[in-house]
Coordinates of C-alpha atoms and ligand atoms in Angstrom, one line a residue:
X1 CA -206.7 67.4 -20.4
X2 CA -209.3 65.6 -18.4
X3 CA -210.1 62.0 -18.7
X4 CA -213.3 62.5 -20.7
X5 CA -211.4 64.5 -23.3
X6 CA -208.8 61.9 -23.6
X7 CA -211.4 59.2 -24.0
X8 CA -213.1 61.2 -26.7
X9 CA -209.9 61.7 -28.7
X10 CA -209.2 58.0 -28.5
X11 CA -212.7 57.1 -29.6
X12 CA -212.4 59.5 -32.5
X13 CA -209.4 57.5 -33.6
X14 CA -206.7 60.0 -32.7
X15 CA -203.5 58.0 -33.1
X16 CA -201.3 60.1 -30.8
X17 CA -203.9 59.9 -28.0
X18 CA -204.0 56.1 -28.6
X19 CA -200.2 55.8 -28.5
X20 CA -200.0 57.9 -25.3
X21 CA -202.7 55.8 -23.7
X22 CA -200.8 52.6 -24.5
X23 CA -197.7 54.1 -23.0
X24 CA -199.8 54.8 -19.9
X25 CA -201.0 51.2 -19.5
X26 CA -197.4 50.0 -20.0
X27 CA -196.2 52.1 -17.1
X28 CA -195.3 50.5 -13.8
X29 CA -195.9 53.6 -11.8
X30 CA -198.6 53.4 -9.2
X31 CA -200.2 56.8 -10.0
X32 CA -200.1 55.9 -13.7
X33 CA -201.9 52.7 -12.9
X34 CA -204.8 54.5 -11.3
X35 CA -204.9 56.9 -14.3
X36 CA -204.9 53.9 -16.7
X37 CA -207.8 52.3 -15.0
X38 CA -209.8 55.5 -15.0
X39 CA -209.1 55.9 -18.7
X40 CA -210.1 52.3 -19.5
X41 CA -213.2 52.8 -17.5
X42 CA -214.1 56.0 -19.4
X43 CA -213.8 54.0 -22.6
X44 CA -215.9 51.0 -21.6
X45 CA -219.2 52.5 -22.7
X46 CA -220.5 52.1 -25.4
X47 CA -218.5 49.0 -26.0
X48 CA -216.6 48.4 -29.2
X49 CA -215.2 45.1 -30.3
X50 CA -212.6 44.1 -32.8
X51 CA -211.7 40.7 -34.1
X52 CA -208.7 39.7 -32.0
X53 CA -206.2 37.6 -34.0
X54 CA -203.2 36.0 -32.3
X55 CA -200.2 35.1 -34.4
X56 CA -197.2 33.1 -33.4
X57 CA -194.1 31.9 -35.1
X58 CA -190.3 31.5 -34.5
X59 CA -188.0 34.3 -35.6
X60 CA -187.4 34.2 -39.4
X61 CA -190.6 32.3 -40.2
X62 CA -192.0 35.4 -41.9
X63 CA -194.3 37.0 -39.3
X64 CA -193.5 40.6 -40.3
X65 CA -193.8 39.8 -44.0
X66 CA -197.1 38.0 -43.4
X67 CA -198.5 40.8 -41.2
X68 CA -197.6 43.3 -43.8
X69 CA -199.4 41.4 -46.6
X70 CA -202.3 40.4 -44.4
X71 CA -202.7 43.9 -43.0
X72 CA -202.6 45.6 -46.4
X73 CA -205.2 43.2 -47.7
X74 CA -207.5 44.1 -44.8
X75 CA -207.0 47.9 -45.2
X76 CA -207.6 47.6 -48.9
X77 CA -211.0 46.1 -47.9
X78 CA -211.7 49.2 -45.8
X79 CA -210.9 47.6 -42.5
X80 CA -208.8 49.3 -39.8
X81 CA -206.0 47.1 -38.4
X82 CA -203.9 47.4 -35.2
X83 CA -200.8 45.3 -34.7
X84 CA -199.4 44.7 -31.2
X85 CA -196.3 42.8 -30.4
X86 CA -195.8 40.6 -27.4
X87 CA -192.2 39.6 -26.5
X88 CA -192.0 38.6 -22.9
X89 CA -188.4 37.3 -23.0
X90 CA -187.4 40.6 -24.5
X91 CA -184.7 42.7 -23.0
X92 CA -184.7 44.6 -26.3
X93 CA -182.4 47.5 -26.7
X94 CA -182.8 50.6 -28.8
X95 CA -181.3 48.7 -31.7
X96 CA -184.1 46.2 -32.2
X97 CA -186.8 48.8 -31.6
X98 CA -185.3 50.6 -34.5
X99 CA -185.4 47.3 -36.3
X100 CA -189.1 47.1 -35.5
X101 CA -189.6 50.4 -37.2
X102 CA -188.3 49.2 -40.5
X103 CA -190.5 46.1 -40.3
X104 CA -193.9 46.3 -42.2
X105 CA -192.8 49.4 -44.0
X106 CA -195.9 49.8 -46.2
X107 CA -198.3 48.9 -43.5
X108 CA -196.8 51.3 -41.0
X109 CA -197.4 54.1 -43.5
X110 CA -201.0 53.1 -44.1
X111 CA -203.4 55.5 -42.4
X112 CA -205.8 52.6 -41.5
X113 CA -203.1 50.7 -39.7
X114 CA -201.5 51.2 -36.3
X115 CA -198.4 49.3 -35.3
X116 CA -197.1 49.2 -31.8
X117 CA -193.7 47.5 -31.2
X118 CA -193.1 45.4 -28.0
X119 CA -191.9 47.4 -25.0
X120 CA -188.9 46.1 -23.2
X121 CA -190.3 44.2 -20.3
X122 CA -189.3 40.9 -18.8
X123 CA -192.2 40.0 -16.5
X124 CA -194.7 37.8 -18.3
X125 CA -197.6 38.8 -16.1
X126 CA -196.9 42.5 -16.8
X127 CA -196.7 41.9 -20.5
X128 CA -200.1 40.1 -20.4
X129 CA -201.8 42.9 -18.7
X130 CA -200.4 45.7 -20.8
X131 CA -201.2 43.7 -24.0
X132 CA -204.8 43.1 -22.9
X133 CA -205.3 46.7 -22.0
X134 CA -203.6 47.8 -25.3
X135 CA -206.1 45.6 -27.1
X136 CA -209.0 47.2 -25.2
X137 CA -207.6 50.7 -26.2
X138 CA -207.4 49.7 -29.9
X139 CA -210.9 48.4 -29.8
X140 CA -212.1 51.7 -28.3
X141 CA -210.3 53.6 -31.0
X142 CA -212.4 51.7 -33.5
X143 CA -210.0 49.2 -35.0
X144 CA -211.8 46.3 -36.8
X145 CA -209.0 43.8 -36.4
X146 CA -206.3 43.7 -33.7
X147 CA -203.4 41.4 -34.5
X148 CA -201.4 40.3 -31.5
X149 CA -198.0 38.9 -32.6
X150 CA -195.6 36.9 -30.6
X151 CA -192.4 35.1 -31.1
X152 CA -193.0 31.4 -30.5
X153 CA -191.0 30.9 -27.4
X154 CA -191.9 29.9 -23.9
X155 CA -195.4 30.7 -22.6
X156 CA -196.1 33.6 -24.8
X157 CA -198.3 31.9 -27.3
X158 CA -200.6 30.5 -24.6
X159 CA -200.8 34.0 -23.3
X160 CA -201.7 35.4 -26.7
X161 CA -204.2 32.6 -27.4
X162 CA -205.9 33.5 -24.1
X163 CA -206.6 37.0 -25.3
X164 CA -207.4 36.2 -29.0
X165 CA -210.6 35.1 -30.7
X166 CA -208.6 33.2 -33.3
X167 CA -205.0 31.9 -33.1
X168 CA -202.7 31.5 -36.1
X169 CA -199.5 29.6 -36.1
X170 CA -197.0 30.4 -38.8
X171 CA -194.5 27.7 -39.8
X172 CA -191.8 27.3 -42.4
X173 CA -191.6 24.4 -44.8
X174 CA -189.7 21.6 -43.0
X175 CA -187.4 18.9 -44.3
X176 CA -188.5 15.5 -43.1
X177 CA -189.7 14.8 -39.6
X178 CA -189.6 18.3 -38.1
X179 CA -193.2 17.9 -37.2
X180 CA -192.1 16.6 -33.8
X181 CA -190.4 20.0 -33.2
X182 CA -193.8 21.8 -32.8
X183 CA -195.0 21.2 -29.3
X184 CA -198.3 19.5 -29.1
X185 CA -199.7 22.2 -26.8
X186 CA -199.2 24.8 -29.5
X187 CA -201.0 22.6 -32.1
X188 CA -203.9 22.3 -29.7
X189 CA -204.4 26.0 -29.4
X190 CA -204.0 26.8 -33.1
X191 CA -207.0 27.4 -35.3
X192 CA -205.1 27.8 -38.5
X193 CA -201.6 26.5 -39.1
X194 CA -200.0 28.4 -42.0
X195 CA -197.0 27.0 -43.8
X196 CA -195.3 30.1 -45.1
X197 CA -192.8 30.4 -47.9
X198 CA -194.9 28.2 -50.3
X199 CA -193.1 29.7 -53.3
X200 CA -190.1 29.0 -55.6
X201 CA -187.9 26.2 -54.5
X202 CA -189.7 25.8 -51.2
X203 CA -193.2 25.2 -52.8
X204 CA -193.2 21.4 -52.8
X205 CA -191.6 21.2 -49.3
X206 CA -194.3 23.6 -48.1
X207 CA -197.1 21.4 -49.6
X208 CA -195.6 18.3 -48.0
X209 CA -195.3 20.0 -44.6
X210 CA -198.9 21.3 -44.9
X211 CA -200.1 17.8 -45.6
X212 CA -198.2 16.5 -42.6
X213 CA -199.8 19.0 -40.3
X214 CA -203.2 18.5 -41.8
X215 CA -202.8 14.8 -40.9
X216 CA -201.5 15.6 -37.4
X217 CA -204.4 18.1 -36.8
X218 CA -206.8 15.3 -37.9
X219 CA -205.5 13.2 -35.0
X220 CA -206.2 15.8 -32.4
X221 CA -209.2 15.6 -30.2
X222 CA -212.2 17.4 -31.7
X223 CA -212.8 20.7 -30.0
X224 CA -216.4 21.9 -29.2
X225 CA -215.4 25.4 -30.4
X226 CA -214.8 24.3 -34.0
X227 CA -217.0 23.9 -37.1
X228 CA -216.1 20.9 -39.3
X229 CA -212.8 21.2 -41.0
X230 CA -211.1 23.2 -38.2
X231 CA -208.4 23.4 -37.1
X232 CA -206.9 23.7 -40.6
X233 CA -203.5 23.7 -42.2
X234 CA -202.9 25.9 -45.3
X235 CA -199.9 27.1 -47.4
X236 CA -199.2 30.8 -47.9
X237 CA -196.6 32.9 -49.5
X238 CA -196.3 36.1 -47.5
X239 CA -193.7 37.5 -49.8
X240 CA -195.9 37.0 -52.9
X241 CA -199.1 37.8 -51.0
X242 CA -200.5 34.4 -52.1
X243 CA -203.0 32.6 -50.0
X244 CA -203.5 35.7 -47.8
X245 CA -207.0 36.5 -48.9
X246 CA -207.9 32.8 -48.3
X247 CA -206.6 33.0 -44.7
X248 CA -209.0 35.9 -44.2
X249 CA -211.9 33.8 -45.7
X250 CA -211.1 31.0 -43.3
X251 CA -210.9 33.3 -40.3
X252 CA -214.2 34.9 -41.2
X253 CA -215.9 31.5 -41.7
X254 CA -214.5 30.3 -38.4
X255 CA -215.5 33.4 -36.4
X256 CA -218.9 33.7 -38.0
X257 CA -219.6 30.1 -37.0
X258 CA -218.3 30.7 -33.5
X259 CA -220.4 33.9 -33.2
X260 CA -223.5 32.1 -34.4
X261 CA -223.0 29.3 -32.0
X262 CA -222.3 31.4 -29.0
X263 CA -218.7 30.2 -28.8
X264 CA -217.1 33.6 -29.3
X265 CA -219.0 35.2 -26.5
X266 CA -218.4 32.2 -24.2
X267 CA -214.7 32.3 -25.0
X268 CA -214.4 35.9 -24.2
X269 CA -216.3 35.5 -21.0
X270 CA -214.0 32.7 -20.0
X271 CA -211.0 34.7 -20.9
X272 CA -212.3 37.7 -18.8
X273 CA -212.7 35.4 -15.8
X274 CA -209.2 33.9 -16.3
X275 CA -207.7 37.4 -16.4
X276 CA -209.6 38.5 -13.4
X277 CA -208.3 35.6 -11.4
X278 CA -204.9 36.1 -12.8
X279 CA -204.8 39.7 -11.7
X280 CA -206.1 38.9 -8.2
X281 CA -203.3 36.2 -7.9
X282 CA -200.6 38.6 -9.0
X283 CA -202.0 41.5 -6.9
X284 CA -202.1 39.3 -3.8
X285 CA -198.6 38.2 -4.3
X286 CA -197.4 41.8 -4.9
X287 CA -199.2 42.9 -1.7
X288 CA -197.7 40.1 0.3
X289 CA -194.2 40.6 -0.8
X290 CA -194.6 44.3 -0.1
X291 CA -195.0 43.3 3.5
X292 CA -191.4 43.3 4.9
X293 CA -192.1 40.6 7.5
X294 CA -193.5 38.3 4.9
X295 CA -190.8 39.0 2.5
X296 CA -188.1 38.3 5.0
X297 CA -189.8 35.1 6.0
X298 CA -190.2 34.0 2.5
X299 CA -186.5 34.5 1.8
X300 CA -185.6 32.7 5.0
X301 CA -187.8 29.7 4.2
X302 CA -186.6 29.8 0.6
X303 CA -183.1 29.2 1.9
X304 CA -184.2 26.4 4.2
X305 CA -186.0 24.8 1.3
X306 CA -182.8 24.9 -0.7
X307 CA -181.0 23.1 2.1
X308 CA -183.5 20.4 2.6
X309 CA -186.7 21.6 4.2
X310 CA -189.7 20.2 2.4
X311 CA -191.3 22.8 0.0
X312 CA -194.8 21.9 1.2
X313 CA -193.8 22.4 4.8
X314 CA -192.2 25.7 4.1
X315 CA -195.2 26.9 2.2
X316 CA -197.6 25.9 5.0
X317 CA -195.4 27.7 7.5
X318 CA -195.5 30.9 5.4
X319 CA -199.2 30.7 4.8
X320 CA -199.8 30.3 8.6
X321 CA -197.7 33.3 9.2
X322 CA -199.7 35.3 6.7
X323 CA -203.1 34.3 8.1
X324 CA -201.8 35.3 11.6
X325 CA -201.1 38.8 10.4
Ligands
GDP1 P1 -190.1 37.2 -38.7 O1 -188.8 37.1 -38.0 O2 -191.0 36.0 -38.4 O3 -190.9 38.5 -38.6 O4 -189.8 37.0 -40.3 P2 -189.6 38.0 -41.5 O5 -190.9 38.5 -42.0 O6 -188.7 39.1 -41.0 O7 -189.0 37.1 -42.6 C1 -187.8 36.4 -42.4 C2 -187.1 36.1 -43.8 O8 -188.0 35.2 -44.5 C3 -187.0 37.4 -44.6 O9 -185.8 37.2 -45.3 C4 -188.1 37.3 -45.6 O10 -187.9 37.9 -46.8 C5 -188.3 35.8 -45.8 N1 -189.7 35.5 -46.1 C6 -190.8 35.9 -45.4 N2 -191.9 35.4 -46.0 C7 -191.5 34.7 -47.1 C8 -192.2 34.0 -48.1 O11 -193.5 33.9 -48.2 N3 -191.4 33.3 -49.0 C9 -190.1 33.4 -49.0 N4 -189.4 32.7 -49.9 N5 -189.4 34.0 -48.0 C10 -190.1 34.7 -47.1

């Protein structure tokens, strides 16, 4: 099948064609890369955009339960929802991929939803690229909302925030002073902090935690990209599907404001620039280390650094060698 036919199928919302295209962008093979770029190119015009929502939270906080409730609420409103998972630290085996399949059981059977589990991949840069491209494919396939989910570890939430229009942080009710446990950096990128499990015995703890976060958010520096009242903390119960519609109302209010004030477009332009620079950096590094002479020198200097050579000296030496080549 030629590229135009594949692009047409994806645009028509063919799920198998979409799934295959995502597999293609995930591939590390050089010939696949060229094919993936050609396909993405064929899908660029006319452009289609989805609302990109990033979601982060530690394991057990209720991400799957939340996404199921949130996704079903959106499809009930006639919206098409894609869910992509980012798990850079993952060395997942078949077992947990199987686990992924049983997650979001109702949503995964919904014809207006598409769920793509995280591939096993360890390289953060690679994960970023495949996710960005998978988002672009889902947009071309006509999804209205693309949810990008990540486990809240390491750099993955920054990575997801850098490709999302809106970033949600899911937290569990805390006992006492656990507020300190959430890194300031994450609070600074969150647009909505959702305290999940606001039900049953946990309800009052959830309300208390929510008030604590609302207070902490109030102390953060005001961001130019926000209307009054944002970032915001709210309580939800994913399991009882309570507060879920309200989350959508807040997301809509926030993104409408950002769209009307040019923030959304500026943010996407900035993200595109960032990813361009990021790819150039990675590409350069890959090209350099593909050069056996540079690679050998890098290893040699690396050893010298470990036994005392100044890192700056070593780097200058290596860069001089490269520019001589
Ligand atoms: P994930 O690891 O972040 O995807 O979390 P899961 O969605 O798998 O949920 C972890 C556990 O928390 C499960 O036992 C859920 O049933 C439970 N859970 C999720 N959401 C809620 C909620 O709103 N209320 C309560 N009480 N439990 C919840």
